[in-house]
mmCIF file of C-alpha atoms and ligand atoms in Angstrom:
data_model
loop_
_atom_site.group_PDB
_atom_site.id
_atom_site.type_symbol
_atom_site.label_atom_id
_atom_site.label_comp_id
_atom_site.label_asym_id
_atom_site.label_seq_id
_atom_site.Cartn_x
_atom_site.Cartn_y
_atom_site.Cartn_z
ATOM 1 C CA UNK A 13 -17.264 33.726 -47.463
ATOM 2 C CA UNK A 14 -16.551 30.494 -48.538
ATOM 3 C CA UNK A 15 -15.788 27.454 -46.364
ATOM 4 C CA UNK A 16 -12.129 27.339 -47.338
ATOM 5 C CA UNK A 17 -11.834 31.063 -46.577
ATOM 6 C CA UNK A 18 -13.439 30.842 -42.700
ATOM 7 C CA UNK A 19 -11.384 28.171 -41.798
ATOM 8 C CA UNK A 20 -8.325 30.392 -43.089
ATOM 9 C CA UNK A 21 -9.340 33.024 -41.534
ATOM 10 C CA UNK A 22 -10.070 30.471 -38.145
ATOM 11 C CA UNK A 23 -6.841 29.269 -38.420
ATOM 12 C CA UNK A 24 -4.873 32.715 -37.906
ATOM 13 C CA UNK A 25 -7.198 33.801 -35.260
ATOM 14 C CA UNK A 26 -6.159 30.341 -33.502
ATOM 15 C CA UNK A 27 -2.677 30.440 -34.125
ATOM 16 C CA UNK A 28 -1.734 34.547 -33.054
ATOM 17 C CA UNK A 29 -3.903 33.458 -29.757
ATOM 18 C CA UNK A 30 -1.314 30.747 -29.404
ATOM 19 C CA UNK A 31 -3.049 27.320 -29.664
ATOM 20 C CA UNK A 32 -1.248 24.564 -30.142
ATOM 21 C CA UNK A 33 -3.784 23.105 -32.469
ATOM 22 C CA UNK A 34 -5.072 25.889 -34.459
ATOM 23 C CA UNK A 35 -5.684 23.858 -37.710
ATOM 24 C CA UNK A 36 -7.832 21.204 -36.245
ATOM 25 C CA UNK A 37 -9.507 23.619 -33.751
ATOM 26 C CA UNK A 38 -10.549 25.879 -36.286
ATOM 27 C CA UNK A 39 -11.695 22.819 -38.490
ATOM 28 C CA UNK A 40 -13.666 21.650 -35.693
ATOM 29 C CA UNK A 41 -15.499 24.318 -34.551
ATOM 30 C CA UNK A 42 -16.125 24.927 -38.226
ATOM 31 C CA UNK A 43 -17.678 21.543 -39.084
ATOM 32 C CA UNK A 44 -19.128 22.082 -35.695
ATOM 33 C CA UNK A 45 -21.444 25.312 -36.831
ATOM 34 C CA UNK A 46 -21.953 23.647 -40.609
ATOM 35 C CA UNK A 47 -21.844 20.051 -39.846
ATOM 36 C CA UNK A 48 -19.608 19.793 -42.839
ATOM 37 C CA UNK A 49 -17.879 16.663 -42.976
ATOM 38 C CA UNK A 50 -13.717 16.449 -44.267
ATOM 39 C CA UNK A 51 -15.516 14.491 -46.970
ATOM 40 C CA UNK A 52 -17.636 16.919 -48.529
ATOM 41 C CA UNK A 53 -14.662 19.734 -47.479
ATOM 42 C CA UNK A 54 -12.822 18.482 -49.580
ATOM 43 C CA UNK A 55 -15.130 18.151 -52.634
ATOM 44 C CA UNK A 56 -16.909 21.711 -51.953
ATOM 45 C CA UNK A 57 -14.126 23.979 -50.565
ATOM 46 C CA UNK A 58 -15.583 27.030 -52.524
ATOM 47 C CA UNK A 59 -19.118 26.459 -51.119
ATOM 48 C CA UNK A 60 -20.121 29.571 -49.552
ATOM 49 C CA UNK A 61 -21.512 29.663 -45.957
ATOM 50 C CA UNK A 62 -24.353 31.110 -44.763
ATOM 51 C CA UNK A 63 -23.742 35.183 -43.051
ATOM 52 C CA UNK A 64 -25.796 33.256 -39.486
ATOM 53 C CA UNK A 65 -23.033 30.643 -40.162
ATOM 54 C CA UNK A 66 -20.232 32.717 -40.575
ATOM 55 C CA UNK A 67 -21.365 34.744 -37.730
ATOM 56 C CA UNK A 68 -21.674 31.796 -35.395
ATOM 57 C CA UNK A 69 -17.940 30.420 -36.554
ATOM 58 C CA UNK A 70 -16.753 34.409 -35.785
ATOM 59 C CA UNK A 71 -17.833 33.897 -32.100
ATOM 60 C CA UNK A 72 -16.313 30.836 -31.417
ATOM 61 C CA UNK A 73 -12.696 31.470 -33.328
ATOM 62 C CA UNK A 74 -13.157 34.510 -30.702
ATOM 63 C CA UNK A 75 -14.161 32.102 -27.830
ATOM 64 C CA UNK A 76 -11.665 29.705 -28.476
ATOM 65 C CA UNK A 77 -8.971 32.825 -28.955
ATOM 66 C CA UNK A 78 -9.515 33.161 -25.317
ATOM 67 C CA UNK A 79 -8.470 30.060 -24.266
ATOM 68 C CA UNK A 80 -11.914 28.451 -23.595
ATOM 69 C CA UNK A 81 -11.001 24.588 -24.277
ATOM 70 C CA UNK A 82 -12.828 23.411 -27.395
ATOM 71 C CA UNK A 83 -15.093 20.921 -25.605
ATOM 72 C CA UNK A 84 -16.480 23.561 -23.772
ATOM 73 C CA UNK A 85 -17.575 25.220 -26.385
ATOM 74 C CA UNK A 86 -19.115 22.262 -28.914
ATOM 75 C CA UNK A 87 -20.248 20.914 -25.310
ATOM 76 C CA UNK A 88 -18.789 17.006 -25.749
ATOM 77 C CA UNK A 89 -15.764 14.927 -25.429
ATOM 78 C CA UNK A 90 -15.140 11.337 -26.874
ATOM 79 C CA UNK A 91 -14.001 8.740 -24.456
ATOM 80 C CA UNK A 92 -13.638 5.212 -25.184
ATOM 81 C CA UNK A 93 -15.706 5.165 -28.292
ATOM 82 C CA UNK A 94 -18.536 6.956 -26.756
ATOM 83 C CA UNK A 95 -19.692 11.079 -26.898
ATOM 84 C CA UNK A 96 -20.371 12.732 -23.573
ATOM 85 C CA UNK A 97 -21.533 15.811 -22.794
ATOM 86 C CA UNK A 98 -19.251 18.318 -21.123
ATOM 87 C CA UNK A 99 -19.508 21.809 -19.258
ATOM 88 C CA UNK A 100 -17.390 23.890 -17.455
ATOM 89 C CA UNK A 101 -18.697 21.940 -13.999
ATOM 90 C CA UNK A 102 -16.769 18.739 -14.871
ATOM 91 C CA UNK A 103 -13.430 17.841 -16.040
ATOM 92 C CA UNK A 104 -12.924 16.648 -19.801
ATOM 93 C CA UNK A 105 -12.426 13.185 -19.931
ATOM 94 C CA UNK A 106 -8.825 12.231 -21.312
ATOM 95 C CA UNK A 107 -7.547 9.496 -23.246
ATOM 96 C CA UNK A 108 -5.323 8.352 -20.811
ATOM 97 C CA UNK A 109 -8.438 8.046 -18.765
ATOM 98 C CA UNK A 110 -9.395 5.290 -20.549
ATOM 99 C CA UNK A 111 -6.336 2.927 -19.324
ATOM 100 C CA UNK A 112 -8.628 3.115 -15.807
ATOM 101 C CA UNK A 113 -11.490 1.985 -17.664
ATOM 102 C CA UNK A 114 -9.654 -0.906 -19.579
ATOM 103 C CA UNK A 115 -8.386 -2.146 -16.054
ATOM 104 C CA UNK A 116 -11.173 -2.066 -14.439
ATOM 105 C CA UNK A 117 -12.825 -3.994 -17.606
ATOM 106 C CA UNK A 118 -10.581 -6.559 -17.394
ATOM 107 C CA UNK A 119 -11.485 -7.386 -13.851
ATOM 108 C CA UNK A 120 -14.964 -7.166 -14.358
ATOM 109 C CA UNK A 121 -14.977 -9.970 -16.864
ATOM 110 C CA UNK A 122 -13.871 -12.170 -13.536
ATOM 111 C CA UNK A 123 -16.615 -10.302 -11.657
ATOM 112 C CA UNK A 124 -19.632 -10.662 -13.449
ATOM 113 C CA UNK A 125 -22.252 -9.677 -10.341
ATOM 114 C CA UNK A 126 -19.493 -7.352 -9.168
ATOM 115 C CA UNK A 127 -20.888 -3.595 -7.320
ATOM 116 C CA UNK A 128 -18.604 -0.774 -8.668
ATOM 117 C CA UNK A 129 -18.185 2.350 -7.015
ATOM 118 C CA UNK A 130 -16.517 5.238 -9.174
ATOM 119 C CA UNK A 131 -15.696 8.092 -6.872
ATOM 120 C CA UNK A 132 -15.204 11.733 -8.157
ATOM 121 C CA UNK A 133 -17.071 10.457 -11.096
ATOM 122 C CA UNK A 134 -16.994 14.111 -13.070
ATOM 123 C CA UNK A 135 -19.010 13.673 -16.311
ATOM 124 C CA UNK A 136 -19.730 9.965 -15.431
ATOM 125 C CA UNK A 137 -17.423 9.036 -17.995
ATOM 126 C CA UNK A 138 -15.590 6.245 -16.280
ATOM 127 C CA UNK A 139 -18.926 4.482 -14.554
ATOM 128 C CA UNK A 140 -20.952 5.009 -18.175
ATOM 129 C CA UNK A 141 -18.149 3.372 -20.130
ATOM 130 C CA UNK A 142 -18.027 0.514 -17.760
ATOM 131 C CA UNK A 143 -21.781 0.064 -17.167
ATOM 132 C CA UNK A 144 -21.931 0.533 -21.163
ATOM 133 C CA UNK A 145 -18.961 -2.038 -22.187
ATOM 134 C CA UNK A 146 -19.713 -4.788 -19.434
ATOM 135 C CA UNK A 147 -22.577 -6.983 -17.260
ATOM 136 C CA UNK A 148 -22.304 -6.351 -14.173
ATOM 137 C CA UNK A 149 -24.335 -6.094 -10.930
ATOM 138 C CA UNK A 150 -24.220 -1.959 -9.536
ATOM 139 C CA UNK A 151 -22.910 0.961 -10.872
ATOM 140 C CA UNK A 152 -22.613 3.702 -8.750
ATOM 141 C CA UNK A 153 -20.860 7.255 -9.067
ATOM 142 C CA UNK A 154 -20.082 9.810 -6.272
ATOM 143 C CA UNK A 155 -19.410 13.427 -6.381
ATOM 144 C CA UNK A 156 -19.490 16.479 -4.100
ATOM 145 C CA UNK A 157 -20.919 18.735 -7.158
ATOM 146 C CA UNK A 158 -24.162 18.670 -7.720
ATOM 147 C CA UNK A 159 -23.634 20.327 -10.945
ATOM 148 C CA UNK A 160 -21.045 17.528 -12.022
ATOM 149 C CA UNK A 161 -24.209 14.730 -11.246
ATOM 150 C CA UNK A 162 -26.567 16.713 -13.590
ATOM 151 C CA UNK A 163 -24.002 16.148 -16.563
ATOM 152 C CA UNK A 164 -22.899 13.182 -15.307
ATOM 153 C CA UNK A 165 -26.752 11.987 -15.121
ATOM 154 C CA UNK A 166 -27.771 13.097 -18.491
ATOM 155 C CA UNK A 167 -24.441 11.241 -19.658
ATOM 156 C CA UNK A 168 -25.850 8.117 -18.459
ATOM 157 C CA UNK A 169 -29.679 8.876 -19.834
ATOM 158 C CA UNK A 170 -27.789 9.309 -23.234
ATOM 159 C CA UNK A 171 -25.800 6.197 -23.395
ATOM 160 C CA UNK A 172 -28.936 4.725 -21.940
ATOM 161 C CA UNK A 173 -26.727 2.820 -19.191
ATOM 162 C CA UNK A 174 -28.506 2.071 -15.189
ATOM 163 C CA UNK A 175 -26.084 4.223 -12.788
ATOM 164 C CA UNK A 176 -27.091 5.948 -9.844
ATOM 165 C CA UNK A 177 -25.367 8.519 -8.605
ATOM 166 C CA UNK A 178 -24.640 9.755 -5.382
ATOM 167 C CA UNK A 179 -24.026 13.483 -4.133
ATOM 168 C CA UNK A 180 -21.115 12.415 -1.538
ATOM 169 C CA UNK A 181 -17.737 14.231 -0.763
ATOM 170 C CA UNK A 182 -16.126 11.088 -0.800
ATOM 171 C CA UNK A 183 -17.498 8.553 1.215
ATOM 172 C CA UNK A 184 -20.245 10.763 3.413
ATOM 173 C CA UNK A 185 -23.055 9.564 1.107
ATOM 174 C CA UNK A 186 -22.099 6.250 0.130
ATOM 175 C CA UNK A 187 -23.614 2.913 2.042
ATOM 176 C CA UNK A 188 -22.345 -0.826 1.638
ATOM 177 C CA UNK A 189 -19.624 -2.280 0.103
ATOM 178 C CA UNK A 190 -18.268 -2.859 -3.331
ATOM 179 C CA UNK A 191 -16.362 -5.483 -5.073
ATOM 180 C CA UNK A 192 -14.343 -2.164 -6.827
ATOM 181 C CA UNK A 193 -13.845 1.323 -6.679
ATOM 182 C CA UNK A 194 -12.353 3.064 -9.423
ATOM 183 C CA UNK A 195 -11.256 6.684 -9.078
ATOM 184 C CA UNK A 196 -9.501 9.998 -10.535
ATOM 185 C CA UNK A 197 -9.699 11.857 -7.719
ATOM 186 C CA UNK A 198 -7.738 15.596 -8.059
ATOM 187 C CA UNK A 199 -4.645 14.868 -8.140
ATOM 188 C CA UNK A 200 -2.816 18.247 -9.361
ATOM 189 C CA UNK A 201 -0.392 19.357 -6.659
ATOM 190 C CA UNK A 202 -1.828 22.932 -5.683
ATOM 191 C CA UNK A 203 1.480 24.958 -6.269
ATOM 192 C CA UNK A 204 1.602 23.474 -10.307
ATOM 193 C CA UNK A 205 -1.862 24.742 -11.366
ATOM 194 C CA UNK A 206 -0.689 27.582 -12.075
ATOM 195 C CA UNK A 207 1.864 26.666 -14.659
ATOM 196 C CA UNK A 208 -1.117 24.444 -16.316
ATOM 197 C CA UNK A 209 -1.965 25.166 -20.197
ATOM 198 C CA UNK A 210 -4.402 28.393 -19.969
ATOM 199 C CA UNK A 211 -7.380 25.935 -21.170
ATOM 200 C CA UNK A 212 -6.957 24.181 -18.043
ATOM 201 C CA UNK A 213 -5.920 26.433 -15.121
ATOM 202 C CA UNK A 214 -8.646 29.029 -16.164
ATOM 203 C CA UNK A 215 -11.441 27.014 -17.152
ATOM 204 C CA UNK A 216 -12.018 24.177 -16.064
ATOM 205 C CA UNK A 217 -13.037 22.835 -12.397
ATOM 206 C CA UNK A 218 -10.253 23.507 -10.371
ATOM 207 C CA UNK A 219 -12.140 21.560 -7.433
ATOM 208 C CA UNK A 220 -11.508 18.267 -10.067
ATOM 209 C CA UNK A 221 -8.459 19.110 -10.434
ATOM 210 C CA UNK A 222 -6.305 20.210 -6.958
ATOM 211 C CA UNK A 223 -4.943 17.377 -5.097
ATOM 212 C CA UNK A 224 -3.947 20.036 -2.505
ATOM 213 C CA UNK A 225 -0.744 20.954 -1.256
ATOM 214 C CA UNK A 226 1.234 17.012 -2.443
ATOM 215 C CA UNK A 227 -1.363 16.347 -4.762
ATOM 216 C CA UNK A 228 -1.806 13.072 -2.547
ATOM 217 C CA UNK A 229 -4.714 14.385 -0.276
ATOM 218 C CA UNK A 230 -7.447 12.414 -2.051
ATOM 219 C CA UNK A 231 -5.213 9.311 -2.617
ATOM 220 C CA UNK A 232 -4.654 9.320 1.113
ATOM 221 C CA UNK A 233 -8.658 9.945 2.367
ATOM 222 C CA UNK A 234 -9.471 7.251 -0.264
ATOM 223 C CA UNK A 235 -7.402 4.685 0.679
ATOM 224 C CA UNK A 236 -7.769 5.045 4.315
ATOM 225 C CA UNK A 237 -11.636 5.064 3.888
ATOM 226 C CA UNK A 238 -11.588 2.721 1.312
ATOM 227 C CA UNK A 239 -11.361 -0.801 3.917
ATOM 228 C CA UNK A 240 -14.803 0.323 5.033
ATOM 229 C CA UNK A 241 -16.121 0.263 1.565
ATOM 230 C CA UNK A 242 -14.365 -2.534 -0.246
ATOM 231 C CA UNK A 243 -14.960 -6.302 0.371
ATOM 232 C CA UNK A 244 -12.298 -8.410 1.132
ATOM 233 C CA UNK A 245 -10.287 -9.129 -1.880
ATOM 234 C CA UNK A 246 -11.830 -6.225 -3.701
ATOM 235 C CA UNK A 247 -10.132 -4.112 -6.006
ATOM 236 C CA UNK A 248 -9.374 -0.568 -5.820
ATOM 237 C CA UNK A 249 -8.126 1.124 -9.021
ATOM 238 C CA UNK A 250 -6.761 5.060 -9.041
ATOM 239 C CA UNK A 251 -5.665 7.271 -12.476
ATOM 240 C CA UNK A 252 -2.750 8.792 -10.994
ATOM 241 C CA UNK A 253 -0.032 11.498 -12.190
ATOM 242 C CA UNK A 254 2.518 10.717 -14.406
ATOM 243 C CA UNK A 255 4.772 11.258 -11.387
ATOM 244 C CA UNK A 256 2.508 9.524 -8.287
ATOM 245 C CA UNK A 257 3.567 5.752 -8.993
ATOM 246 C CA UNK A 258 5.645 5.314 -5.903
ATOM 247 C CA UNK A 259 4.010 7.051 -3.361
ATOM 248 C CA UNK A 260 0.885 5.642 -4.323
ATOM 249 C CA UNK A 261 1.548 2.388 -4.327
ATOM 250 C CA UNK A 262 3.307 2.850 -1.170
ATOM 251 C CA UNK A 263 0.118 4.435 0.181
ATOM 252 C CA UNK A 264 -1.744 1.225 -1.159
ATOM 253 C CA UNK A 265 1.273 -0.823 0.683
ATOM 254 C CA UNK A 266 0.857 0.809 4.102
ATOM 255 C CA UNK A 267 -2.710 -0.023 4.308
ATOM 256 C CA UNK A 268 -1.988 -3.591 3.620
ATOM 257 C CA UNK A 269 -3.295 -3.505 0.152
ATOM 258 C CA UNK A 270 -1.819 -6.320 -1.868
ATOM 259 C CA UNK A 271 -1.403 -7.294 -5.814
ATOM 260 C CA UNK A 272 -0.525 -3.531 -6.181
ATOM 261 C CA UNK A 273 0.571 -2.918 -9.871
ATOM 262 C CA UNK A 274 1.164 0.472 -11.984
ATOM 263 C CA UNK A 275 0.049 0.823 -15.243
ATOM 264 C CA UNK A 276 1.669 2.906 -17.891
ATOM 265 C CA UNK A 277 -0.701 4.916 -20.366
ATOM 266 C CA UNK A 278 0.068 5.440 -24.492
ATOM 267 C CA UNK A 279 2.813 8.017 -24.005
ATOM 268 C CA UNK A 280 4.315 5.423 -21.413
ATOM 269 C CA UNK A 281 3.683 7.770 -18.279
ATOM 270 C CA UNK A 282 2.339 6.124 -15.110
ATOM 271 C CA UNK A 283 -0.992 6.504 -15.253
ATOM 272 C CA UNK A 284 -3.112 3.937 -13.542
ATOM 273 C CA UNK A 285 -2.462 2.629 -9.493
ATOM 274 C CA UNK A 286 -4.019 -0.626 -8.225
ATOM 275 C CA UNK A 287 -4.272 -2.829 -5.208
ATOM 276 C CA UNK A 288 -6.212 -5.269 -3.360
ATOM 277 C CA UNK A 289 -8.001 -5.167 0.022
ATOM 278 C CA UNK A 290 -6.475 -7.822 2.500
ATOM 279 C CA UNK A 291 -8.303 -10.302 2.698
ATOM 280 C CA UNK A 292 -7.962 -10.960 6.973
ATOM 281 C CA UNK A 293 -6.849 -14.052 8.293
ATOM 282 C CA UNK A 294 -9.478 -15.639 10.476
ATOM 283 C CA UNK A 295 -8.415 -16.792 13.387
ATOM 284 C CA UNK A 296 -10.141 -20.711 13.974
ATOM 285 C CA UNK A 297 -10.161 -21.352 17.814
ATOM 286 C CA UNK A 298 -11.365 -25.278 18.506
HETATM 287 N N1 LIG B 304 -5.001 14.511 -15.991
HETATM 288 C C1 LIG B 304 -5.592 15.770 -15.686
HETATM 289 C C2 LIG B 304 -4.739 16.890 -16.249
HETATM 290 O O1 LIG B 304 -3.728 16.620 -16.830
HETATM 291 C C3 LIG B 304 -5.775 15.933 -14.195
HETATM 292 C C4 LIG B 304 -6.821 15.024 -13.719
HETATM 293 C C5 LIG B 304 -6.996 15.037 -12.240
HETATM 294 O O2 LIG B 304 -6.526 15.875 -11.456
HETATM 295 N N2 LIG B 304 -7.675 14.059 -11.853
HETATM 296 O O3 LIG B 304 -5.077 18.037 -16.195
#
């Protein structure tokens, strides 16, 4: 077969298993198994490809037929100019993921010896990019799976970044405090996974992804928790549903946060909660 004629035939398998992106799928798993670039695509179209190849393209077009998310099956995601490596253990880092990342840049430019904790830190993705991008004093991520740390540890060896990383269901294993803590805790109410695209509801983590009955339990235990672990003044920055803004900033209000601001992501959802920890009024007896 021919280049041009497996990603045909990629295409239909793709699109009669209903994804929405069949052409680019197909063209990605296929420069995936050839390393092909669109470059030399488009100059060699009738190359032919090798039976192991065409083989190996077969099983994923079948792989992908059955849902399995793309990433999954090349094993990495982009995020914010960087590749990570993904498996079915950890959520696969979104763009609007990176309006978190941005945010929490632009306050570590003030902070330049600042201690970040990312919490629920997946891949790593968020705590890489930010030890990666910007100088600051300690990275640390948190995360109840161990299997989530090994990815999110080889992450870090790849982008060759210092981060340790913590098994902790939320704040159990964590000591000290931070100057920020970034999160994107589960936030998926429990009763809407199951109208999720297949690629999600069926394959990846649904422990990243169920915020529990309101989708606010983690928004809640974080915030709560979060006085112990911040410093006065400190910053505490959530990705939140398209459809959280108010109640978490009101969650952020009725712990006394202050400076609480939403940020909207490309597609001009809600995407990104933040507020800062009082900073208590001492009381000066003479
Ligand atoms: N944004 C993710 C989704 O759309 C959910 C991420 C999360 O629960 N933290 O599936």
């Amino acid at each position: 077969m021919t280049i041009q004629e497996i990603w045909d035939k990629g295409k239909d398998i793709l699109q009669a298993a209903g994804v929405l992106e069949y052409k680019t799928d197909a063209w990605l798993l296929l420069s995936y198994v050839t390393g092909i670039s669109r470059a030399a695509f488009l100059c060699h179209r009738n190359m032919p490809i090798s039976k192991e190849q065409e083989a190996y393209c077969n099983q994923l077009f079948a792989e992908r037929a059955k849902r399995i998310p793309l990433q999954y099956l090349t094993g990495e995601q982009g995020f914010m100019g960087l590749t990570f490596q993904v498996n079915p253990y950890v959520l696969i880092p979104r763009q609007d993921t990176e309006i978190l990342v941005e945010e929490a840049g632009k306050i570590l430019k003030e902070k330049q010896d600042a201690k970040v904790l990312d919490l629920c830190t997946g891949s790593g993705c968020i705590i890489i990019s930010l030890a990666y991008l910007y100088k600051f004093g300690l990275a640390v991520g948190a995360d109840i799976s161990g299997e989530a740390l090994k990815v999110a540890r080889e992450n870090a060896k790849r982008h060759k970044v210092d981060v340790s990383f913590v098994q902790s269901d939320l704040f159990t294993g964590i000591s000290g405090r931070f100057d920020i803590i970034v999160s994107n805790p589960p936030y998926i109410c429990t009763g809407v996974i199951a109208s999720l695209e297949p690629e999600v509801r069926e394959y990846e983590p649904i422990l990243a992804l169920n915020g529990k009955e309101d989708g606010l339990y983690f928004y809640q235990n974080i915030i709560k928790q979060a006085e112990e672990y911040l410093v006065p003044g400190g910053d505490l920055l959530f990705e939140i549903g398209y459809d959280q803004g108010e109640q978490v900033s009101g969650l952020l209000a009725a712990y006394g946060y202050t400076d609480i601001k939403i940020k909207k992501d490309l597609a001009g959802l809600n995407r990104v909660c933040m507020g800062k920890r009082k900073v208590e009024k001492r009381c000066l007896i003479n």
